[in-house]
mmCIF file of C-alpha atoms in Angstrom:
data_model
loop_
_atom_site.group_PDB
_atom_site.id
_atom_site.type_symbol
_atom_site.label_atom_id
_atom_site.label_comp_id
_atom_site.label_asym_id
_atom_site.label_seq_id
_atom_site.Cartn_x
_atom_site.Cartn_y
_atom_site.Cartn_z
ATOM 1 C CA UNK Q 1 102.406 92.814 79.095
ATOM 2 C CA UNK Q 2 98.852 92.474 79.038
ATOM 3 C CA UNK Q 3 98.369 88.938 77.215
ATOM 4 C CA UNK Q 4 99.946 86.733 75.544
ATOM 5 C CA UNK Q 5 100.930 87.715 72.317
ATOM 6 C CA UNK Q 6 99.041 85.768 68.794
ATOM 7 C CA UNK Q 7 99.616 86.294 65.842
ATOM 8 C CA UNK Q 8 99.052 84.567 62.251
ATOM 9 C CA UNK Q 9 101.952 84.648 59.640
ATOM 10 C CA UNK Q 10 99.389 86.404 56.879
ATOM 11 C CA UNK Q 11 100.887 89.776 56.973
ATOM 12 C CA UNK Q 12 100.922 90.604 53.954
ATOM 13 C CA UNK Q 13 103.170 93.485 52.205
ATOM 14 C CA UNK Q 14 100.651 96.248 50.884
ATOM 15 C CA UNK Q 15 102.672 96.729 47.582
ATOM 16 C CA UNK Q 16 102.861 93.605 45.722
ATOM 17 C CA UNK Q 17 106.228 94.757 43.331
ATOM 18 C CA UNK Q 18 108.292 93.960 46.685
ATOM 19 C CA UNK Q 19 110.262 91.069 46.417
ATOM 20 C CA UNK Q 20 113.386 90.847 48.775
ATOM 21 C CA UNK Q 21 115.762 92.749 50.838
ATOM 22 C CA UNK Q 22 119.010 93.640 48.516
ATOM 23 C CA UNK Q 23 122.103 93.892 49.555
ATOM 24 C CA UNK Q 24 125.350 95.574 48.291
ATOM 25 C CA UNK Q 25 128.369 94.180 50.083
ATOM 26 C CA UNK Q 26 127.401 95.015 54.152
ATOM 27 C CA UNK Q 27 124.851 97.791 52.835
ATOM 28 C CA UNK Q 28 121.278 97.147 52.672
ATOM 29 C CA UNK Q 29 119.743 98.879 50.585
ATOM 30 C CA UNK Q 30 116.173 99.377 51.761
ATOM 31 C CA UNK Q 31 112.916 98.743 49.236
ATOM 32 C CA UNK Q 32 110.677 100.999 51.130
ATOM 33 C CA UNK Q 33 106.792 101.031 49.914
ATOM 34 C CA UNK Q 34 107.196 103.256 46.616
ATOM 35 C CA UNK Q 35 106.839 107.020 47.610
ATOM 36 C CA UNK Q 36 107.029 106.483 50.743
ATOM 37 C CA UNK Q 37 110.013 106.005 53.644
ATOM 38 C CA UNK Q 38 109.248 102.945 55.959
ATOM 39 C CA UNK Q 39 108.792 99.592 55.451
ATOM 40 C CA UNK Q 40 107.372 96.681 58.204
ATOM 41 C CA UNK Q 41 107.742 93.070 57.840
ATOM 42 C CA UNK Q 42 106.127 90.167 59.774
ATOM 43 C CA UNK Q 43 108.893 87.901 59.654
ATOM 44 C CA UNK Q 44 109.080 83.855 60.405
ATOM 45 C CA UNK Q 45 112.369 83.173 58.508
ATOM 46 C CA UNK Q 46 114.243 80.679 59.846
ATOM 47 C CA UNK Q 47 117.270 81.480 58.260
ATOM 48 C CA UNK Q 48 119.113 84.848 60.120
ATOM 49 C CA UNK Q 49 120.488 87.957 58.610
ATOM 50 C CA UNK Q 50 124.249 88.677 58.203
ATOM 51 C CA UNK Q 51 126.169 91.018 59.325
ATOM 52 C CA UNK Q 52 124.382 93.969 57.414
ATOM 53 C CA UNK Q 53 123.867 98.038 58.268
ATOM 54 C CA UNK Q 54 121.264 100.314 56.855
ATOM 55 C CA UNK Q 55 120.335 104.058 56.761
ATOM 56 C CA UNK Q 56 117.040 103.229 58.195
ATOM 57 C CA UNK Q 57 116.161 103.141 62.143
ATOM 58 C CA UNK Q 58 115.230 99.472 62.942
ATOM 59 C CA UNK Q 59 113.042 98.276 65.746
ATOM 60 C CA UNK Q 60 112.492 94.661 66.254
ATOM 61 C CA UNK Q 61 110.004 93.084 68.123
ATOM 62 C CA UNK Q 62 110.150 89.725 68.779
ATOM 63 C CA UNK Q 63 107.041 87.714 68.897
ATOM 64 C CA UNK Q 64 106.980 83.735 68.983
ATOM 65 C CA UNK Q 65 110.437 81.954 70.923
ATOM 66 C CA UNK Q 66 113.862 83.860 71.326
ATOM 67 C CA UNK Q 67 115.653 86.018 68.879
ATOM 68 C CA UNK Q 68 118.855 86.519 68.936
ATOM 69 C CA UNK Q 69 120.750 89.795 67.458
ATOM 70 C CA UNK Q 70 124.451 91.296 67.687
ATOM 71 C CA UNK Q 71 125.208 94.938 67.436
ATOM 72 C CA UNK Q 72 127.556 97.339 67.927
ATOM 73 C CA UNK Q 73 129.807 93.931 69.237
ATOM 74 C CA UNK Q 74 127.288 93.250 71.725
ATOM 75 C CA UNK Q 75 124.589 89.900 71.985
ATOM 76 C CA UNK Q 76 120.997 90.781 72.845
ATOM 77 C CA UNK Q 77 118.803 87.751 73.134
ATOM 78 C CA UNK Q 78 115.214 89.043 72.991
ATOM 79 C CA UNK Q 79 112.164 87.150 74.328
ATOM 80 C CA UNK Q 80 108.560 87.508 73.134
ATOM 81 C CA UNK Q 81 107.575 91.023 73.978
ATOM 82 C CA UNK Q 82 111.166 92.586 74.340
ATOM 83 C CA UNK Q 83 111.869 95.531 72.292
ATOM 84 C CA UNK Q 84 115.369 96.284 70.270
ATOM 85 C CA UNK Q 85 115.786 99.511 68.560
ATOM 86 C CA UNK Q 86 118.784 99.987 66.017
ATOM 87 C CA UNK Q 87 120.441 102.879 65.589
ATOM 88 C CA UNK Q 88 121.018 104.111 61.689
ATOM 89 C CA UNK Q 89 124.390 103.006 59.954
ATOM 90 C CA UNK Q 90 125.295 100.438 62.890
ATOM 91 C CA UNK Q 91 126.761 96.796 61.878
ATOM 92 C CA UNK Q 92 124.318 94.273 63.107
ATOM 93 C CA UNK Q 93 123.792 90.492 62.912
ATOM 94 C CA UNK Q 94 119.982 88.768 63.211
ATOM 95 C CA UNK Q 95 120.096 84.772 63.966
ATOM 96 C CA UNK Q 96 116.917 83.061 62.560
ATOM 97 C CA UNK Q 97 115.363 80.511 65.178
ATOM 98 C CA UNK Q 98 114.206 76.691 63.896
ATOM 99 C CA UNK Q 99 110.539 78.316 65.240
ATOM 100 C CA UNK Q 100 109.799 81.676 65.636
ATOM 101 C CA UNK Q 101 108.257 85.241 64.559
ATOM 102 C CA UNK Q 102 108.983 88.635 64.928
ATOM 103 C CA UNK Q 103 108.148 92.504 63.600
ATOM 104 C CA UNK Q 104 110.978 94.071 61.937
ATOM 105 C CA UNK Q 105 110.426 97.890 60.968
ATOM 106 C CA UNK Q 106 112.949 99.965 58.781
ATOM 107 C CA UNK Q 107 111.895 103.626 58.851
ATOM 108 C CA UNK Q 108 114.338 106.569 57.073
ATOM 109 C CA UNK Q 109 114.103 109.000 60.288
ATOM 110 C CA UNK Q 110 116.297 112.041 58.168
ATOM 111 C CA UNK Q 111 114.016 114.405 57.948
ATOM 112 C CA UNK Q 112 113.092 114.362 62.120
ATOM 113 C CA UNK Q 113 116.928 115.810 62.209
ATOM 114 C CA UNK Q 114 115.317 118.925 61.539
ATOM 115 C CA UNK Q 115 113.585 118.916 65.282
ATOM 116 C CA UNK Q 116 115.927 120.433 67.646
ATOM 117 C CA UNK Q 117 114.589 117.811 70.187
ATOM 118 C CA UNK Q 118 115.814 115.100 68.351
ATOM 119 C CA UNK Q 119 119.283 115.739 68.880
ATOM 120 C CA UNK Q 120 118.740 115.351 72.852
ATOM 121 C CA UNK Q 121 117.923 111.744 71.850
ATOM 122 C CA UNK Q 122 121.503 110.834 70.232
ATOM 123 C CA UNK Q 123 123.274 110.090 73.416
ATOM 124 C CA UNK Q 124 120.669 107.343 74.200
ATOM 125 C CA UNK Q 125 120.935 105.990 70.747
ATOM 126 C CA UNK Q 126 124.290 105.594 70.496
ATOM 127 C CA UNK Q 127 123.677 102.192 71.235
ATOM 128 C CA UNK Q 128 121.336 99.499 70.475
ATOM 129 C CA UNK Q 129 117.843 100.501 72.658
ATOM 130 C CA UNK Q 130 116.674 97.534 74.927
ATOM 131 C CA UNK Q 131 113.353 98.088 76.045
ATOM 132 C CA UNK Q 132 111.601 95.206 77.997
ATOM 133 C CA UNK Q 133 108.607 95.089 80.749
ATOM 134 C CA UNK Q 134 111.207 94.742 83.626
ATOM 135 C CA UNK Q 135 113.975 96.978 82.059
ATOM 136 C CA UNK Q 136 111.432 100.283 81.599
ATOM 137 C CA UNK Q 137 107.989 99.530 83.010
ATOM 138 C CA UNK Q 138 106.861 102.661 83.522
ATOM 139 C CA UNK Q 139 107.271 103.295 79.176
ATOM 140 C CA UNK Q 140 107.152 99.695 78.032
ATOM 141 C CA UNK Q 141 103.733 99.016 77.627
ATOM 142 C CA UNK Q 142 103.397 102.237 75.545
ATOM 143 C CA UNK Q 143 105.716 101.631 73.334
ATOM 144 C CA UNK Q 144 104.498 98.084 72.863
ATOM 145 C CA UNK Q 145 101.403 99.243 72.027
ATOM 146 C CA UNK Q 146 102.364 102.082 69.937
ATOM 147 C CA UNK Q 147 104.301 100.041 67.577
ATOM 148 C CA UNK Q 148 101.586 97.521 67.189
ATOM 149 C CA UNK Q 149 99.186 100.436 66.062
ATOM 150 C CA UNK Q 150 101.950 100.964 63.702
ATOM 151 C CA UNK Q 151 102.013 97.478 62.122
ATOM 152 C CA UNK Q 152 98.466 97.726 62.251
ATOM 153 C CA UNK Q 153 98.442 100.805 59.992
ATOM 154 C CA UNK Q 154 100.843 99.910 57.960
ATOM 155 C CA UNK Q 155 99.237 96.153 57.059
ATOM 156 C CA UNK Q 156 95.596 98.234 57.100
ATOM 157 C CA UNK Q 157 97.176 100.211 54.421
ATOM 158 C CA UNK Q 158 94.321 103.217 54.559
ATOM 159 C CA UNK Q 159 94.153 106.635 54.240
ATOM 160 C CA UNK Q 160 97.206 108.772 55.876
ATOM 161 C CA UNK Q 161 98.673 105.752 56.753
ATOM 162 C CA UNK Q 162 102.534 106.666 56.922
ATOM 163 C CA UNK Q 163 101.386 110.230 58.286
ATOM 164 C CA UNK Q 164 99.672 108.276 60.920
ATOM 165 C CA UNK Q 165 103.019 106.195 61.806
ATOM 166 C CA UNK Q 166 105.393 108.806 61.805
ATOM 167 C CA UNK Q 167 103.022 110.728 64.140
ATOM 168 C CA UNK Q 168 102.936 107.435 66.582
ATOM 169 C CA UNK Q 169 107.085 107.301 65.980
ATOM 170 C CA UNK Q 170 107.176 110.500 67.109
ATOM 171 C CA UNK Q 171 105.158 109.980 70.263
ATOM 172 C CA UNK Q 172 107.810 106.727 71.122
ATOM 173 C CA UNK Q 173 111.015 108.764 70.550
ATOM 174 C CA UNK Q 174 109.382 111.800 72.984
ATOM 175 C CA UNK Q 175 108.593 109.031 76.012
ATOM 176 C CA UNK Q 176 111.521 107.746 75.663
ATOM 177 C CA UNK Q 177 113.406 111.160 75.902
ATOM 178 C CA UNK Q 178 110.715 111.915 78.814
ATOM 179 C CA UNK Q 179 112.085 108.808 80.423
ATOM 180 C CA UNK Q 180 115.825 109.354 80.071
ATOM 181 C CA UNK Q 181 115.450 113.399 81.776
ATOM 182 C CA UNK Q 182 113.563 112.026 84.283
ATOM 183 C CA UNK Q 183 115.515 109.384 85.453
ATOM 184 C CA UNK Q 184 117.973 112.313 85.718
ATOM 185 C CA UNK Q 185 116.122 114.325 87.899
ATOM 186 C CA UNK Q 186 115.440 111.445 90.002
ATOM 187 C CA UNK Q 187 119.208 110.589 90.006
ATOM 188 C CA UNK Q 188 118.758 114.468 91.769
ATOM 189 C CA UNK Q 189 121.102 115.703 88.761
ATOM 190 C CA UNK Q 190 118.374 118.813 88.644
ATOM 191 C CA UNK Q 191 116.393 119.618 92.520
ATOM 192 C CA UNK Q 192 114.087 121.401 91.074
ATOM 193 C CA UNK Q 193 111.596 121.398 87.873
ATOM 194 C CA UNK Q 194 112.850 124.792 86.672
ATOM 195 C CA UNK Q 195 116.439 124.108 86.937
ATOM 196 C CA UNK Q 196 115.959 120.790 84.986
ATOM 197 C CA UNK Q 197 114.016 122.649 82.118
ATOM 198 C CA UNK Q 198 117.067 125.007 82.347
ATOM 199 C CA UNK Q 199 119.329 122.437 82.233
ATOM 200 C CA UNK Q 200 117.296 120.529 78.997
ATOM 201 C CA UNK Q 201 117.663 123.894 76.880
ATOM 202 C CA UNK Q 202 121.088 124.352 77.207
ATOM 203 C CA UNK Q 203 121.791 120.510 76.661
ATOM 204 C CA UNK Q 204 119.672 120.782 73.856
ATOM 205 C CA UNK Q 205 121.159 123.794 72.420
ATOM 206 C CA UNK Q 206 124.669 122.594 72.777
ATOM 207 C CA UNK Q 207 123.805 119.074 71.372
ATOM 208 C CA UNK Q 208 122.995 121.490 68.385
ATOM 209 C CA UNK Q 209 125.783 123.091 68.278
ATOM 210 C CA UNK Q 210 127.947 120.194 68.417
ATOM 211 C CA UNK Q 211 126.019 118.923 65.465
ATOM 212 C CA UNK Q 212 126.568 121.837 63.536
ATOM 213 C CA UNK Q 213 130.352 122.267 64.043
ATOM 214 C CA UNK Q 214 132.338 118.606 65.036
ATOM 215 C CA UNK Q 215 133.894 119.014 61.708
ATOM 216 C CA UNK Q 216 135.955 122.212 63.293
ATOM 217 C CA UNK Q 217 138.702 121.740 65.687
ATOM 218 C CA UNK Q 218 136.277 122.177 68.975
ATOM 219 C CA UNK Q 219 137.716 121.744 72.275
ATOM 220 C CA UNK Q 220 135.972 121.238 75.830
ATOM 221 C CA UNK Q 221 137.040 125.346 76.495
ATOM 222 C CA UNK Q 222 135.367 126.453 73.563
ATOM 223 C CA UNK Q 223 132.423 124.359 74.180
ATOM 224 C CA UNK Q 224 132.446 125.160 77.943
ATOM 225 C CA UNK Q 225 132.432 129.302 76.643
ATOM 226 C CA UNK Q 226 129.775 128.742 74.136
ATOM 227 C CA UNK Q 227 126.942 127.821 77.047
ATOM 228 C CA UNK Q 228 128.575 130.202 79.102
ATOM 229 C CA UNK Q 229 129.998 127.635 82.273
ATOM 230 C CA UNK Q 230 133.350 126.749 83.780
ATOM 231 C CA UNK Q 231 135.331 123.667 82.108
ATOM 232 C CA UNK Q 232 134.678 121.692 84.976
ATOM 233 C CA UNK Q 233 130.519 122.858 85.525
ATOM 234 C CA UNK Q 234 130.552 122.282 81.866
ATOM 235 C CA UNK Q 235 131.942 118.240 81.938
ATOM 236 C CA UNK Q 236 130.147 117.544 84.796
ATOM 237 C CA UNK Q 237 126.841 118.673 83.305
ATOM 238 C CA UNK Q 238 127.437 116.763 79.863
ATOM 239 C CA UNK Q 239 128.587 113.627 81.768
ATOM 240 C CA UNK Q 240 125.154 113.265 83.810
ATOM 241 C CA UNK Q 241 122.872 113.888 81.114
ATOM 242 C CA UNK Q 242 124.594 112.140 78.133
ATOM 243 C CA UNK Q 243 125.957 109.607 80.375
ATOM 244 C CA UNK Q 244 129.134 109.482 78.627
ATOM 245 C CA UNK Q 245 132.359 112.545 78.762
ATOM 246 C CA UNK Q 246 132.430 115.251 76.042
ATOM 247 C CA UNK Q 247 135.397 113.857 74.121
ATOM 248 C CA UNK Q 248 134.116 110.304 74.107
ATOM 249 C CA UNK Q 249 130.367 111.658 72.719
ATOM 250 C CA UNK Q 250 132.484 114.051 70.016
ATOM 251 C CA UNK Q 251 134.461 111.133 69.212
ATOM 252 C CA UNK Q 252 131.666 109.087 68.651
ATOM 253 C CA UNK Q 253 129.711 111.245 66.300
ATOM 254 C CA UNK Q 254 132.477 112.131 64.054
ATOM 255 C CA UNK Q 255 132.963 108.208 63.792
ATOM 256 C CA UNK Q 256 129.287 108.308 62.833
ATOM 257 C CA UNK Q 257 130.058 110.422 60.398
ATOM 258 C CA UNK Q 258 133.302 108.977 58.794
ATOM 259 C CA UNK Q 259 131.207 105.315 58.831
ATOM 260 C CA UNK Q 260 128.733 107.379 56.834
ATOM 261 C CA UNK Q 261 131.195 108.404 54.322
ATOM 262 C CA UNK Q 262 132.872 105.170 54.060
ATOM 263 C CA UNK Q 263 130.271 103.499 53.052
ATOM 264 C CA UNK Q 264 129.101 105.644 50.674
ATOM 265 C CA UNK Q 265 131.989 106.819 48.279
ATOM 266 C CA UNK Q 266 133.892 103.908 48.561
ATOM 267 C CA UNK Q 267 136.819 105.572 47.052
ATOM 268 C CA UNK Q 268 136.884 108.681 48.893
ATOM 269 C CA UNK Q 269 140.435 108.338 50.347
ATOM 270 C CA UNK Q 270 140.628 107.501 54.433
ATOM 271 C CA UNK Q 271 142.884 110.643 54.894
ATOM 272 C CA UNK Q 272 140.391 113.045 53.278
ATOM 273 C CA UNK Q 273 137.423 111.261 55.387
ATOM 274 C CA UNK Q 274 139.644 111.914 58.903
ATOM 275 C CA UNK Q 275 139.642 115.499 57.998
ATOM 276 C CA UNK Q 276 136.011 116.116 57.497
ATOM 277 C CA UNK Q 277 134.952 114.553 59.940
ATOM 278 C CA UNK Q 278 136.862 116.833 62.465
ATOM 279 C CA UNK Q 279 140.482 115.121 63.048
ATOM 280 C CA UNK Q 280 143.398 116.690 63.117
ATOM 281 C CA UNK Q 281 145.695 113.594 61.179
ATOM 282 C CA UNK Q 282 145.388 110.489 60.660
ATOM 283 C CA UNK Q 283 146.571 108.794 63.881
ATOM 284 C CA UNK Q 284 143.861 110.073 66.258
ATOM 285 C CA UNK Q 285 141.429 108.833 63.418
ATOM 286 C CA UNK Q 286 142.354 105.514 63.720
ATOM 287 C CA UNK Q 287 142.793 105.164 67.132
ATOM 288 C CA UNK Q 288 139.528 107.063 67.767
ATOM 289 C CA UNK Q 289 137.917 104.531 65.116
ATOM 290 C CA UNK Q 290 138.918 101.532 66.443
ATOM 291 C CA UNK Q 291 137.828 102.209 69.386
ATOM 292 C CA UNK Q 292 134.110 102.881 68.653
ATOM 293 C CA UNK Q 293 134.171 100.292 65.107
ATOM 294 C CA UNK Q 294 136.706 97.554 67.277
ATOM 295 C CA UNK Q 295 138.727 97.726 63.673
ATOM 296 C CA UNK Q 296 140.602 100.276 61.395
ATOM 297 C CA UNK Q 297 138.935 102.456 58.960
ATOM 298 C CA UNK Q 298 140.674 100.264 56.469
ATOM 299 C CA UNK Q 299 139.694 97.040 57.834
ATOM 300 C CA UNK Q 300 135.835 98.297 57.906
ATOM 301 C CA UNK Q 301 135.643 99.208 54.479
ATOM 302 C CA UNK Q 302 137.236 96.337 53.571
ATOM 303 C CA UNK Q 303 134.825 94.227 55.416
ATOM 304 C CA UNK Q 304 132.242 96.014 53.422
ATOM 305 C CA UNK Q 305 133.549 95.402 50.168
ATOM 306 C CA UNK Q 306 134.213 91.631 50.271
ATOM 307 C CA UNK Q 307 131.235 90.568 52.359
ATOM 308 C CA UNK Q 308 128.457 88.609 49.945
ATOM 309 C CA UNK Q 309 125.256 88.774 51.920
ATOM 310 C CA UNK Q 310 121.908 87.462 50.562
ATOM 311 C CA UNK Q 311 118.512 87.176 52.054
#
């Protein structure tokens, strides 16, 4: 990073009718500036954030001392300058520090779904996004940078101002993409620049696919057919680029989907969730589930009904 990072605790919300973050059980439900679909905090709480999820993306930046967060059942302890980046609907914990600061940015990302290069992202956010200077120098600085301009906006509060954000969102999801496909063609996945854009559109297009059908009964030979390749050409293609087997990334995006509808029709029966989301019965639901959630779709809802969390 360039400098030392300073920053005064006046950053004030541009809408003065917010008061708090609510919560409904585990669900946050997030006060976004009226009319519009993002909201940015400067926040020197001392006191940390429950376990909580949200439909929002959330990047954290920590600025003053450490900052310590758990998600998806995993501990990231952030120093000044590191980057975390929060995948939509994931459980996630935020421990306040005695001393400290940090940016926290919710931002409803729903209607980028609609770019077909945003489904090439999902395998990478699958997970909690670490960026640091030593973990992704060549983007880091970028993206540092780029989200400041953001907070800067957003505090500025001017003309186009969430326009101007999503546009500078937009430009951090694409170098981050950039980064992942090229670490694959250095990885020599693709020898040459023609066979790795080849390779990009049909990823692409079958991320799309997949998408559009996981609720059906697919299988890896139907998949494999659809793009045209051999069974094994196909999982040996998905593997390197979404770093992760065909049935594990299906499995994981229907449980995306069933923690989606979980959480919001609370009485929408488990059985009736398992089969629109693409299982077959019940069992390979709840093994799948526990699995990807470490409990039972029973237990999770359960947890989301009885937990009281305030901020």
């Amino acid at each position: 990073m360039d400098s030392p990072m300073k920053f005064t605790p006046h950053y004030e919300q541009p809408v003065s009718n917010f008061i708090k973050r609510s919560l409904k059980g585990s669900q946050e439900y997030v006060d976004f500036i009226p009319k519009s679909h993002l909201r940015i905090w400067y926040n020197h709480q001392t006191e940390g954030y429950a376990n909580h999820y949200h439909n929002a993306l959330e990047i954290i930046i920590c600025v003053e001392n450490q900052y310590v967060i758990i998600a998806n059942n995993q501990t990231y302890l952030l120093n000044p300058g590191d980057i975390l980046i929060i995948p939509p609907f994931m459980l996630h914990e935020l421990r306040g520090n005695l001393l400290g600061s940090r940016f926290i940015f919710l931002i409803d990302i729903d209607m980028l779904r609609c770019f077909q290069d945003f489904k090439t992202l999902d395998p990478i956010f699958m997970s909690p996004f670490l960026c640091t200077a030593s973990s992704h120098s060549e983007i880091y600085q970028h993206i540092y940078d780029s989200l400041m301009k953001m907070a800067d906006i957003y505090f500025s509060h001017g003309v186009f101002w969430e326009t101007s954000i999503y546009v500078i969102l937009l430009n951090i999801l694409m170098n981050i993409g950039r980064h992942h496909y090229n670490q694959l063609r250095s990885e020599n996945i693709s020898p040459t620049d023609s066979r790795q854009h080849e390779y990009y559109t049909i990823f692409a297009n079958l991320l799309n696919y997949i998408d559009a059908h996981y609720t059906e009964n697919l299988t890896l030979e139907q998949v494999a057919d659809y793009i045209g390749f051999s069974k094994y050409h196909f999982s040996r293609l998905f593997k390197q680029h979404a770093h992760m087997t065909f049935h594990n990334y299906l499995c994981h995006k229907r449980i995306q989907a069933a923690q989606s509808l979980l959480t919001a029709n609370m009485t929408l029966p488990i059985t009736d969730i398992a089969f629109q989301t693409g299982f077959n019965n019940l069992t390979s639901f709840s093994r799948c589930f526990n699995k990807y959630a470490n409990c039972s779709p029973t237990e999770y809802r359960n947890k989301l009904l009885s937990e009281e969390i305030s901020y």
